[in-house]
Amino acid sequence: MASNAIKSGALVTLPELQPSSEFFKEGASLRVTGKLQEYSVETAIAVIADQGATLKVDTQHLRELSFRIGSIFQFIGELNIQPNNEAILQACTGRNVDGIDLDLYYQSLQQLRQFQAKHMKNATT
Amino acid sequence: MDQQPPSLLHIHVKLLGFSLHSITPWPNNPSIFYLNGKRISRIEILGVVTSRDYRPNKFLRFTLDDGTHSITCILWLNHLTSPFFASRQPATLRVISDLAKCFADDIQFGKVARVRGRVSSYRGDLQVTVSDVVIERDPDAETLHRLDCISLGRRCYFG
């Protein structure tokens, strides 16, 4: 199957987005989830936090999304890495996911990666 | 007596997007595909709408991103004008057409949608020809679908 023009946002947790991580790449298409810690109306920059890690999200292209401090949001977008090695996600979609079971979500990501790893391994053997 | 495993041909197989790479066409019938040696024709996918190409009274082409792959979906909106549907009763066509238009209105950028439909191929790429759409508002819907797909994959599809 040929590659799709629209890149899928890889599911990552904020603690995984360290400079040493495989996901920490300019232009990487990612999906992130975190609690809204700060939001600037002037710059449209949101800061989300999860498990002690934070990430800036540029929300200028998002419409019809109300930003409430303390709510949990999920964004899909491309990672932009600044010269000082700080990452900012240029979001193309975002939604409020208040009520999400984050423990179950993290477990599902673990299960997914195990499943994908085995699936890919079987596909190549 | 050995029991045959249940057929997957007439059910909507719940799949994650990356599993579409495991689907291969069946040369004898363009509506039937193989998934790990099992014949399938319909799938159920769930993801965020990340693109939307709307042609009134023709089609809505959109992509669903479930975190593993971007899946192209096509929702036909030409039931009242296409000769493909000419043999159907007009009243039935009107109901199908109205339902498809409702689905098209529901599919908006950024929404989470559960889509059921037939696997189809267009210019060498697999896509889903949509028959049913539900917009999911439960924030855990994607997580639960992901776990369902993994469980079914391990026990039924790839086991």
PDB file of C-alpha atoms in Angstrom:
ATOM      1  CA  MET A   1       0.000   0.000   0.000  1.00  0.00           C
ATOM      2  CA  ALA A   2       1.447   3.374  -1.007  1.00  0.00           C
ATOM      3  CA  SER A   3       2.227   5.886   1.748  1.00  0.00           C
ATOM      4  CA  ASN A   4      -0.608   8.265   2.629  1.00  0.00           C
ATOM      5  CA  ALA A   5      -0.094  11.978   1.983  1.00  0.00           C
ATOM      6  CA  ILE A   6      -1.580  12.818   5.410  1.00  0.00           C
ATOM      7  CA  LYS A   7       0.911  11.674   8.066  1.00  0.00           C
ATOM      8  CA  SER A   8      -0.505   9.862  11.061  1.00  0.00           C
ATOM      9  CA  GLY A   9       0.241  11.384  14.472  1.00  0.00           C
ATOM     10  CA  ALA A  10       2.243   8.830  16.449  1.00  0.00           C
ATOM     11  CA  LEU A  11       0.894   8.334  19.953  1.00  0.00           C
ATOM     12  CA  VAL A  12       3.468   9.570  22.467  1.00  0.00           C
ATOM     13  CA  THR A  13       3.455  10.608  26.108  1.00  0.00           C
ATOM     14  CA  LEU A  14       5.068  13.878  27.161  1.00  0.00           C
ATOM     15  CA  PRO A  15       7.809  12.222  29.234  1.00  0.00           C
ATOM     16  CA  GLU A  16       8.868  10.409  26.048  1.00  0.00           C
ATOM     17  CA  LEU A  17       9.512  13.668  24.229  1.00  0.00           C
ATOM     18  CA  GLN A  18      13.051  14.135  25.430  1.00  0.00           C
ATOM     19  CA  PRO A  19      15.863  15.260  23.072  1.00  0.00           C
ATOM     20  CA  SER A  20      17.282  11.716  23.181  1.00  0.00           C
ATOM     21  CA  SER A  21      13.949  10.194  22.111  1.00  0.00           C
ATOM     22  CA  GLU A  22      13.267   8.745  18.633  1.00  0.00           C
ATOM     23  CA  PHE A  23      10.141  10.915  18.539  1.00  0.00           C
ATOM     24  CA  PHE A  24      12.107  14.144  19.104  1.00  0.00           C
ATOM     25  CA  LYS A  25      12.600  15.013  15.425  1.00  0.00           C
ATOM     26  CA  GLU A  26      11.886  18.136  13.400  1.00  0.00           C
ATOM     27  CA  GLY A  27       8.641  17.601  11.506  1.00  0.00           C
ATOM     28  CA  ALA A  28       7.630  14.469  13.402  1.00  0.00           C
ATOM     29  CA  SER A  29       3.872  13.973  13.296  1.00  0.00           C
ATOM     30  CA  LEU A  30       2.686  13.280  16.837  1.00  0.00           C
ATOM     31  CA  ARG A  31      -0.405  13.011  18.995  1.00  0.00           C
ATOM     32  CA  VAL A  32       0.069  14.247  22.571  1.00  0.00           C
ATOM     33  CA  THR A  33      -2.180  14.403  25.620  1.00  0.00           C
ATOM     34  CA  GLY A  34      -1.816  16.568  28.699  1.00  0.00           C
ATOM     35  CA  LYS A  35      -3.429  18.901  31.212  1.00  0.00           C
ATOM     36  CA  LEU A  36      -3.564  22.555  30.195  1.00  0.00           C
ATOM     37  CA  GLN A  37      -1.211  24.447  32.501  1.00  0.00           C
ATOM     38  CA  GLU A  38      -0.982  27.792  30.711  1.00  0.00           C
ATOM     39  CA  TYR A  39      -2.577  29.484  27.727  1.00  0.00           C
ATOM     40  CA  SER A  40      -1.754  32.816  26.090  1.00  0.00           C
ATOM     41  CA  VAL A  41      -4.483  34.397  23.985  1.00  0.00           C
ATOM     42  CA  GLU A  42      -1.933  36.779  22.424  1.00  0.00           C
ATOM     43  CA  THR A  43       0.434  34.096  21.175  1.00  0.00           C
ATOM     44  CA  ALA A  44      -2.039  31.172  21.055  1.00  0.00           C
ATOM     45  CA  ILE A  45       0.609  29.091  22.790  1.00  0.00           C
ATOM     46  CA  ALA A  46      -0.647  26.461  25.226  1.00  0.00           C
ATOM     47  CA  VAL A  47       1.488  24.558  27.705  1.00  0.00           C
ATOM     48  CA  ILE A  48       0.314  21.073  28.570  1.00  0.00           C
ATOM     49  CA  ALA A  49       1.706  18.851  31.291  1.00  0.00           C
ATOM     50  CA  ASP A  50       1.722  15.129  31.938  1.00  0.00           C
ATOM     51  CA  GLN A  51       3.658  13.051  34.489  1.00  0.00           C
ATOM     52  CA  GLY A  52       6.029  15.897  35.282  1.00  0.00           C
ATOM     53  CA  ALA A  53       6.844  16.759  31.664  1.00  0.00           C
ATOM     54  CA  THR A  54       5.550  19.771  29.750  1.00  0.00           C
ATOM     55  CA  LEU A  55       5.188  20.710  26.089  1.00  0.00           C
ATOM     56  CA  LYS A  56       4.358  23.944  24.298  1.00  0.00           C
ATOM     57  CA  VAL A  57       1.605  23.698  21.695  1.00  0.00           C
ATOM     58  CA  ASP A  58       0.979  26.331  19.016  1.00  0.00           C
ATOM     59  CA  THR A  59      -2.802  26.444  18.664  1.00  0.00           C
ATOM     60  CA  GLN A  60      -3.111  29.322  16.160  1.00  0.00           C
ATOM     61  CA  HIS A  61      -4.684  27.075  13.494  1.00  0.00           C
ATOM     62  CA  LEU A  62      -7.301  25.568  15.781  1.00  0.00           C
ATOM     63  CA  ARG A  63     -10.882  26.746  15.681  1.00  0.00           C
ATOM     64  CA  GLU A  64     -13.873  26.232  17.945  1.00  0.00           C
ATOM     65  CA  LEU A  65     -11.800  25.000  20.872  1.00  0.00           C
ATOM     66  CA  SER A  66     -12.229  26.559  24.309  1.00  0.00           C
ATOM     67  CA  PHE A  67      -9.102  26.502  26.439  1.00  0.00           C
ATOM     68  CA  ARG A  68      -9.734  25.962  30.116  1.00  0.00           C
ATOM     69  CA  ILE A  69      -6.841  25.704  32.552  1.00  0.00           C
ATOM     70  CA  GLY A  70      -6.871  22.322  34.249  1.00  0.00           C
ATOM     71  CA  SER A  71      -8.717  20.536  31.447  1.00  0.00           C
ATOM     72  CA  ILE A  72      -7.059  17.674  29.582  1.00  0.00           C
ATOM     73  CA  PHE A  73      -6.437  18.209  25.888  1.00  0.00           C
ATOM     74  CA  GLN A  74      -5.204  16.072  23.036  1.00  0.00           C
ATOM     75  CA  PHE A  75      -3.451  17.567  20.025  1.00  0.00           C
ATOM     76  CA  ILE A  76      -2.237  16.163  16.721  1.00  0.00           C
ATOM     77  CA  GLY A  77       0.445  18.120  14.938  1.00  0.00           C
ATOM     78  CA  GLU A  78       4.038  18.446  13.771  1.00  0.00           C
ATOM     79  CA  LEU A  79       6.966  18.943  16.093  1.00  0.00           C
ATOM     80  CA  ASN A  80       9.052  22.033  15.571  1.00  0.00           C
ATOM     81  CA  ILE A  81      12.414  22.132  17.338  1.00  0.00           C
ATOM     82  CA  GLN A  82      13.753  25.556  18.167  1.00  0.00           C
ATOM     83  CA  PRO A  83      17.478  26.464  18.016  1.00  0.00           C
ATOM     84  CA  ASN A  84      17.657  26.125  21.821  1.00  0.00           C
ATOM     85  CA  ASN A  85      16.433  22.511  21.465  1.00  0.00           C
ATOM     86  CA  GLU A  86      13.031  23.402  22.861  1.00  0.00           C
ATOM     87  CA  ALA A  87      10.160  21.632  21.129  1.00  0.00           C
ATOM     88  CA  ILE A  88       6.825  23.118  20.187  1.00  0.00           C
ATOM     89  CA  LEU A  89       3.975  21.215  18.559  1.00  0.00           C
ATOM     90  CA  GLN A  90       2.258  23.002  15.665  1.00  0.00           C
ATOM     91  CA  ALA A  91      -1.218  21.622  16.271  1.00  0.00           C
ATOM     92  CA  CYS A  92      -3.579  20.934  13.377  1.00  0.00           C
ATOM     93  CA  THR A  93      -6.314  19.323  15.477  1.00  0.00           C
ATOM     94  CA  GLY A  94      -7.158  19.526  19.149  1.00  0.00           C
ATOM     95  CA  ARG A  95      -9.920  18.398  21.464  1.00  0.00           C
ATOM     96  CA  ASN A  96     -10.902  18.498  25.095  1.00  0.00           C
ATOM     97  CA  VAL A  97     -10.697  14.956  26.528  1.00  0.00           C
ATOM     98  CA  ASP A  98     -11.816  15.688  30.084  1.00  0.00           C
ATOM     99  CA  GLY A  99     -12.907  12.426  31.689  1.00  0.00           C
ATOM    100  CA  ILE A 100     -10.357  10.299  29.831  1.00  0.00           C
ATOM    101  CA  ASP A 101      -8.978   7.359  31.824  1.00  0.00           C
ATOM    102  CA  LEU A 102      -5.299   8.199  31.481  1.00  0.00           C
ATOM    103  CA  ASP A 103      -4.120   4.991  33.182  1.00  0.00           C
ATOM    104  CA  LEU A 104      -6.057   2.932  30.653  1.00  0.00           C
ATOM    105  CA  TYR A 105      -4.763   5.181  27.867  1.00  0.00           C
ATOM    106  CA  TYR A 106      -1.127   4.595  28.883  1.00  0.00           C
ATOM    107  CA  GLN A 107      -1.730   0.851  29.151  1.00  0.00           C
ATOM    108  CA  SER A 108      -3.283   0.823  25.698  1.00  0.00           C
ATOM    109  CA  LEU A 109      -0.185   2.543  24.285  1.00  0.00           C
ATOM    110  CA  GLN A 110       2.047  -0.120  25.831  1.00  0.00           C
ATOM    111  CA  GLN A 111      -0.143  -2.896  24.445  1.00  0.00           C
ATOM    112  CA  LEU A 112      -0.217  -1.199  21.055  1.00  0.00           C
ATOM    113  CA  ARG A 113       3.558  -0.982  20.819  1.00  0.00           C
ATOM    114  CA  GLN A 114       3.963  -4.645  21.794  1.00  0.00           C
ATOM    115  CA  PHE A 115       1.319  -5.626  19.250  1.00  0.00           C
ATOM    116  CA  GLN A 116       2.848  -3.505  16.497  1.00  0.00           C
ATOM    117  CA  ALA A 117       6.344  -4.816  17.228  1.00  0.00           C
ATOM    118  CA  LYS A 118       5.187  -8.439  16.996  1.00  0.00           C
ATOM    119  CA  HIS A 119       3.063  -7.698  13.936  1.00  0.00           C
ATOM    120  CA  MET A 120       5.938  -6.009  12.113  1.00  0.00           C
ATOM    121  CA  LYS A 121       8.268  -8.854  13.089  1.00  0.00           C
ATOM    122  CA  ASN A 122       5.825 -11.435  11.707  1.00  0.00           C
ATOM    123  CA  ALA A 123       5.394  -9.444   8.524  1.00  0.00           C
ATOM    124  CA  THR A 124       9.127  -9.574   7.811  1.00  0.00           C
ATOM    125  CA  THR A 125       9.637 -13.301   8.567  1.00  0.00           C
TER     126      THR A 125
ATOM    127  CA  MET B   1     -15.133 -33.171  14.818  1.00  0.00           C
ATOM    128  CA  ASP B   2     -12.924 -30.146  13.948  1.00  0.00           C
ATOM    129  CA  GLN B   3     -14.875 -26.918  13.852  1.00  0.00           C
ATOM    130  CA  GLN B   4     -14.165 -24.388  11.156  1.00  0.00           C
ATOM    131  CA  PRO B   5     -13.224 -20.989  12.563  1.00  0.00           C
ATOM    132  CA  PRO B   6     -16.036 -18.470  12.015  1.00  0.00           C
ATOM    133  CA  SER B   7     -15.861 -16.606   8.732  1.00  0.00           C
ATOM    134  CA  LEU B   8     -14.832 -12.947   8.807  1.00  0.00           C
ATOM    135  CA  LEU B   9     -16.280 -12.303   5.364  1.00  0.00           C
ATOM    136  CA  HIS B  10     -19.628 -10.804   6.376  1.00  0.00           C
ATOM    137  CA  ILE B  11     -18.706  -8.979   9.582  1.00  0.00           C
ATOM    138  CA  HIS B  12     -17.069  -5.618  10.157  1.00  0.00           C
ATOM    139  CA  VAL B  13     -13.558  -6.585  11.235  1.00  0.00           C
ATOM    140  CA  LYS B  14     -12.255  -4.128  13.851  1.00  0.00           C
ATOM    141  CA  LEU B  15      -8.825  -3.032  12.759  1.00  0.00           C
ATOM    142  CA  LEU B  16      -6.144  -0.520  13.580  1.00  0.00           C
ATOM    143  CA  GLY B  17      -4.959   1.509  10.626  1.00  0.00           C
ATOM    144  CA  PHE B  18      -1.505  -0.070  10.403  1.00  0.00           C
ATOM    145  CA  SER B  19      -3.151  -3.498   9.928  1.00  0.00           C
ATOM    146  CA  LEU B  20      -4.315  -2.349   6.499  1.00  0.00           C
ATOM    147  CA  HIS B  21      -0.748  -3.100   5.401  1.00  0.00           C
ATOM    148  CA  SER B  22      -1.590  -6.775   6.023  1.00  0.00           C
ATOM    149  CA  ILE B  23      -4.598  -6.723   3.687  1.00  0.00           C
ATOM    150  CA  THR B  24      -4.091  -8.067   0.175  1.00  0.00           C
ATOM    151  CA  PRO B  25      -6.593  -8.203  -2.685  1.00  0.00           C
ATOM    152  CA  TRP B  26      -8.208 -11.418  -3.860  1.00  0.00           C
ATOM    153  CA  PRO B  27      -7.696 -11.633  -7.608  1.00  0.00           C
ATOM    154  CA  ASN B  28     -11.025 -13.403  -8.203  1.00  0.00           C
ATOM    155  CA  ASN B  29     -13.214 -10.706  -6.675  1.00  0.00           C
ATOM    156  CA  PRO B  30     -12.368  -7.007  -6.218  1.00  0.00           C
ATOM    157  CA  SER B  31     -14.738  -6.809  -3.220  1.00  0.00           C
ATOM    158  CA  ILE B  32     -12.933  -9.479  -1.222  1.00  0.00           C
ATOM    159  CA  PHE B  33      -9.549  -9.183   0.434  1.00  0.00           C
ATOM    160  CA  TYR B  34      -7.238 -11.371   2.481  1.00  0.00           C
ATOM    161  CA  LEU B  35      -6.182 -10.609   6.038  1.00  0.00           C
ATOM    162  CA  ASN B  36      -3.618 -13.138   7.234  1.00  0.00           C
ATOM    163  CA  GLY B  37      -5.141 -15.825   5.022  1.00  0.00           C
ATOM    164  CA  LYS B  38      -8.726 -15.020   6.049  1.00  0.00           C
ATOM    165  CA  ARG B  39     -11.196 -13.503   3.617  1.00  0.00           C
ATOM    166  CA  ILE B  40     -12.679 -10.165   4.650  1.00  0.00           C
ATOM    167  CA  SER B  41     -14.762  -7.510   2.927  1.00  0.00           C
ATOM    168  CA  ARG B  42     -15.794  -5.060   5.653  1.00  0.00           C
ATOM    169  CA  ILE B  43     -13.925  -3.275   8.427  1.00  0.00           C
ATOM    170  CA  GLU B  44     -14.564  -0.941  11.345  1.00  0.00           C
ATOM    171  CA  ILE B  45     -12.054   1.789  12.127  1.00  0.00           C
ATOM    172  CA  LEU B  46     -12.016   4.677  14.575  1.00  0.00           C
ATOM    173  CA  GLY B  47      -9.930   7.837  14.561  1.00  0.00           C
ATOM    174  CA  VAL B  48      -9.669  11.607  14.324  1.00  0.00           C
ATOM    175  CA  VAL B  49     -10.796  13.268  11.092  1.00  0.00           C
ATOM    176  CA  THR B  50      -7.620  14.928   9.793  1.00  0.00           C
ATOM    177  CA  SER B  51      -8.653  15.869   6.269  1.00  0.00           C
ATOM    178  CA  ARG B  52     -11.934  16.511   4.502  1.00  0.00           C
ATOM    179  CA  ASP B  53     -12.565  16.889   0.770  1.00  0.00           C
ATOM    180  CA  TYR B  54     -16.265  17.581   0.169  1.00  0.00           C
ATOM    181  CA  ARG B  55     -17.864  17.526  -3.293  1.00  0.00           C
ATOM    182  CA  PRO B  56     -21.626  18.183  -2.934  1.00  0.00           C
ATOM    183  CA  ASN B  57     -23.819  15.467  -4.435  1.00  0.00           C
ATOM    184  CA  LYS B  58     -20.697  13.529  -5.446  1.00  0.00           C
ATOM    185  CA  PHE B  59     -18.592  12.338  -2.526  1.00  0.00           C
ATOM    186  CA  LEU B  60     -16.849  13.187   0.710  1.00  0.00           C
ATOM    187  CA  ARG B  61     -13.281  11.924   0.913  1.00  0.00           C
ATOM    188  CA  PHE B  62     -11.730  12.122   4.371  1.00  0.00           C
ATOM    189  CA  THR B  63      -8.916  10.592   6.403  1.00  0.00           C
ATOM    190  CA  LEU B  64      -9.077   9.070   9.859  1.00  0.00           C
ATOM    191  CA  ASP B  65      -5.943   9.101  12.015  1.00  0.00           C
ATOM    192  CA  ASP B  66      -5.971   6.452  14.731  1.00  0.00           C
ATOM    193  CA  GLY B  67      -2.384   7.015  15.798  1.00  0.00           C
ATOM    194  CA  THR B  68      -1.032   4.114  13.731  1.00  0.00           C
ATOM    195  CA  HIS B  69      -1.975   5.142  10.211  1.00  0.00           C
ATOM    196  CA  SER B  70      -4.033   7.662   8.233  1.00  0.00           C
ATOM    197  CA  ILE B  71      -6.895   5.764   6.593  1.00  0.00           C
ATOM    198  CA  THR B  72      -8.631   7.164   3.526  1.00  0.00           C
ATOM    199  CA  CYS B  73     -12.422   6.899   3.542  1.00  0.00           C
ATOM    200  CA  ILE B  74     -14.877   7.649   0.760  1.00  0.00           C
ATOM    201  CA  LEU B  75     -18.529   8.441   1.415  1.00  0.00           C
ATOM    202  CA  TRP B  76     -20.570   8.484  -1.789  1.00  0.00           C
ATOM    203  CA  LEU B  77     -23.178  11.249  -2.096  1.00  0.00           C
ATOM    204  CA  ASN B  78     -24.306  10.602  -5.690  1.00  0.00           C
ATOM    205  CA  HIS B  79     -27.061   8.076  -5.046  1.00  0.00           C
ATOM    206  CA  LEU B  80     -29.707  10.126  -6.871  1.00  0.00           C
ATOM    207  CA  THR B  81     -27.662  10.735 -10.022  1.00  0.00           C
ATOM    208  CA  SER B  82     -25.283   7.807 -10.501  1.00  0.00           C
ATOM    209  CA  PRO B  83     -26.317   4.982 -12.869  1.00  0.00           C
ATOM    210  CA  PHE B  84     -24.725   2.599 -10.343  1.00  0.00           C
ATOM    211  CA  PHE B  85     -27.812   2.982  -8.155  1.00  0.00           C
ATOM    212  CA  ALA B  86     -30.372   3.141 -11.009  1.00  0.00           C
ATOM    213  CA  SER B  87     -31.833  -0.297 -10.253  1.00  0.00           C
ATOM    214  CA  ARG B  88     -32.841   0.651  -6.700  1.00  0.00           C
ATOM    215  CA  GLN B  89     -36.300   1.826  -5.652  1.00  0.00           C
ATOM    216  CA  PRO B  90     -36.422   5.666  -5.659  1.00  0.00           C
ATOM    217  CA  ALA B  91     -37.841   5.799  -2.124  1.00  0.00           C
ATOM    218  CA  THR B  92     -35.015   3.614  -0.827  1.00  0.00           C
ATOM    219  CA  LEU B  93     -32.452   5.689  -2.686  1.00  0.00           C
ATOM    220  CA  ARG B  94     -33.831   8.844  -1.113  1.00  0.00           C
ATOM    221  CA  VAL B  95     -33.440   7.368   2.395  1.00  0.00           C
ATOM    222  CA  ILE B  96     -29.880   6.196   1.651  1.00  0.00           C
ATOM    223  CA  SER B  97     -29.010   9.561   0.111  1.00  0.00           C
ATOM    224  CA  ASP B  98     -30.388  11.530   3.084  1.00  0.00           C
ATOM    225  CA  LEU B  99     -28.518   9.302   5.517  1.00  0.00           C
ATOM    226  CA  ALA B 100     -25.267   9.767   3.594  1.00  0.00           C
ATOM    227  CA  LYS B 101     -25.743  13.555   3.713  1.00  0.00           C
ATOM    228  CA  CYS B 102     -26.224  13.372   7.490  1.00  0.00           C
ATOM    229  CA  PHE B 103     -23.015  11.390   7.777  1.00  0.00           C
ATOM    230  CA  ALA B 104     -21.226  13.990   5.629  1.00  0.00           C
ATOM    231  CA  ASP B 105     -22.431  16.784   7.918  1.00  0.00           C
ATOM    232  CA  ASP B 106     -21.204  14.857  10.971  1.00  0.00           C
ATOM    233  CA  ILE B 107     -17.710  14.256   9.576  1.00  0.00           C
ATOM    234  CA  GLN B 108     -15.926  17.457  10.553  1.00  0.00           C
ATOM    235  CA  PHE B 109     -12.228  18.180  10.978  1.00  0.00           C
ATOM    236  CA  GLY B 110     -10.974  17.174  14.430  1.00  0.00           C
ATOM    237  CA  LYS B 111     -13.956  14.985  15.331  1.00  0.00           C
ATOM    238  CA  VAL B 112     -13.499  11.377  16.429  1.00  0.00           C
ATOM    239  CA  ALA B 113     -15.454   9.093  14.112  1.00  0.00           C
ATOM    240  CA  ARG B 114     -16.195   5.369  14.116  1.00  0.00           C
ATOM    241  CA  VAL B 115     -16.581   4.272  10.516  1.00  0.00           C
ATOM    242  CA  ARG B 116     -17.834   1.003   9.104  1.00  0.00           C
ATOM    243  CA  GLY B 117     -17.583   0.121   5.460  1.00  0.00           C
ATOM    244  CA  ARG B 118     -16.262  -2.032   2.687  1.00  0.00           C
ATOM    245  CA  VAL B 119     -12.577  -2.338   1.941  1.00  0.00           C
ATOM    246  CA  SER B 120     -11.897  -1.047  -1.540  1.00  0.00           C
ATOM    247  CA  SER B 121      -8.932  -0.203  -3.689  1.00  0.00           C
ATOM    248  CA  TYR B 122      -8.347   3.017  -5.611  1.00  0.00           C
ATOM    249  CA  ARG B 123      -5.238   3.531  -7.723  1.00  0.00           C
ATOM    250  CA  GLY B 124      -3.388   0.864  -5.758  1.00  0.00           C
ATOM    251  CA  ASP B 125      -4.241   2.276  -2.321  1.00  0.00           C
ATOM    252  CA  LEU B 126      -6.665   0.678   0.101  1.00  0.00           C
ATOM    253  CA  GLN B 127      -9.530   2.782   1.354  1.00  0.00           C
ATOM    254  CA  VAL B 128     -12.850   2.330   3.107  1.00  0.00           C
ATOM    255  CA  THR B 129     -16.122   2.889   1.227  1.00  0.00           C
ATOM    256  CA  VAL B 130     -18.247   4.165   4.075  1.00  0.00           C
ATOM    257  CA  SER B 131     -21.610   2.653   4.980  1.00  0.00           C
ATOM    258  CA  ASP B 132     -22.007   3.886   8.561  1.00  0.00           C
ATOM    259  CA  VAL B 133     -20.622   6.709  10.702  1.00  0.00           C
ATOM    260  CA  VAL B 134     -20.896   7.408  14.418  1.00  0.00           C
ATOM    261  CA  ILE B 135     -19.256  10.453  15.981  1.00  0.00           C
ATOM    262  CA  GLU B 136     -17.719   9.369  19.286  1.00  0.00           C
ATOM    263  CA  ARG B 137     -17.858  11.842  22.160  1.00  0.00           C
ATOM    264  CA  ASP B 138     -16.612   9.492  24.887  1.00  0.00           C
ATOM    265  CA  PRO B 139     -12.948  10.438  25.507  1.00  0.00           C
ATOM    266  CA  ASP B 140     -12.170   6.745  26.138  1.00  0.00           C
ATOM    267  CA  ALA B 141     -13.690   5.537  22.844  1.00  0.00           C
ATOM    268  CA  GLU B 142     -10.371   5.434  20.991  1.00  0.00           C
ATOM    269  CA  THR B 143      -8.610   3.690  23.889  1.00  0.00           C
ATOM    270  CA  LEU B 144     -11.300   1.013  24.058  1.00  0.00           C
ATOM    271  CA  HIS B 145     -11.300   0.512  20.293  1.00  0.00           C
ATOM    272  CA  ARG B 146      -7.510   0.194  20.331  1.00  0.00           C
ATOM    273  CA  LEU B 147      -7.678  -2.479  23.032  1.00  0.00           C
ATOM    274  CA  ASP B 148     -10.498  -4.287  21.186  1.00  0.00           C
ATOM    275  CA  CYS B 149      -8.455  -4.357  17.988  1.00  0.00           C
ATOM    276  CA  ILE B 150      -5.379  -5.666  19.807  1.00  0.00           C
ATOM    277  CA  SER B 151      -7.366  -8.350  21.608  1.00  0.00           C
ATOM    278  CA  LEU B 152      -9.173  -9.435  18.433  1.00  0.00           C
ATOM    279  CA  GLY B 153      -5.917  -9.326  16.500  1.00  0.00           C
ATOM    280  CA  ARG B 154      -4.233 -11.645  18.960  1.00  0.00           C
ATOM    281  CA  ARG B 155      -7.139 -14.070  19.365  1.00  0.00           C
ATOM    282  CA  CYS B 156      -8.826 -14.086  15.950  1.00  0.00           C
ATOM    283  CA  TYR B 157      -7.216 -12.266  13.059  1.00  0.00           C
ATOM    284  CA  PHE B 158      -3.518 -12.963  13.493  1.00  0.00           C
ATOM    285  CA  GLY B 159      -3.579 -15.709  16.120  1.00  0.00           C
TER     286      GLY B 159
END
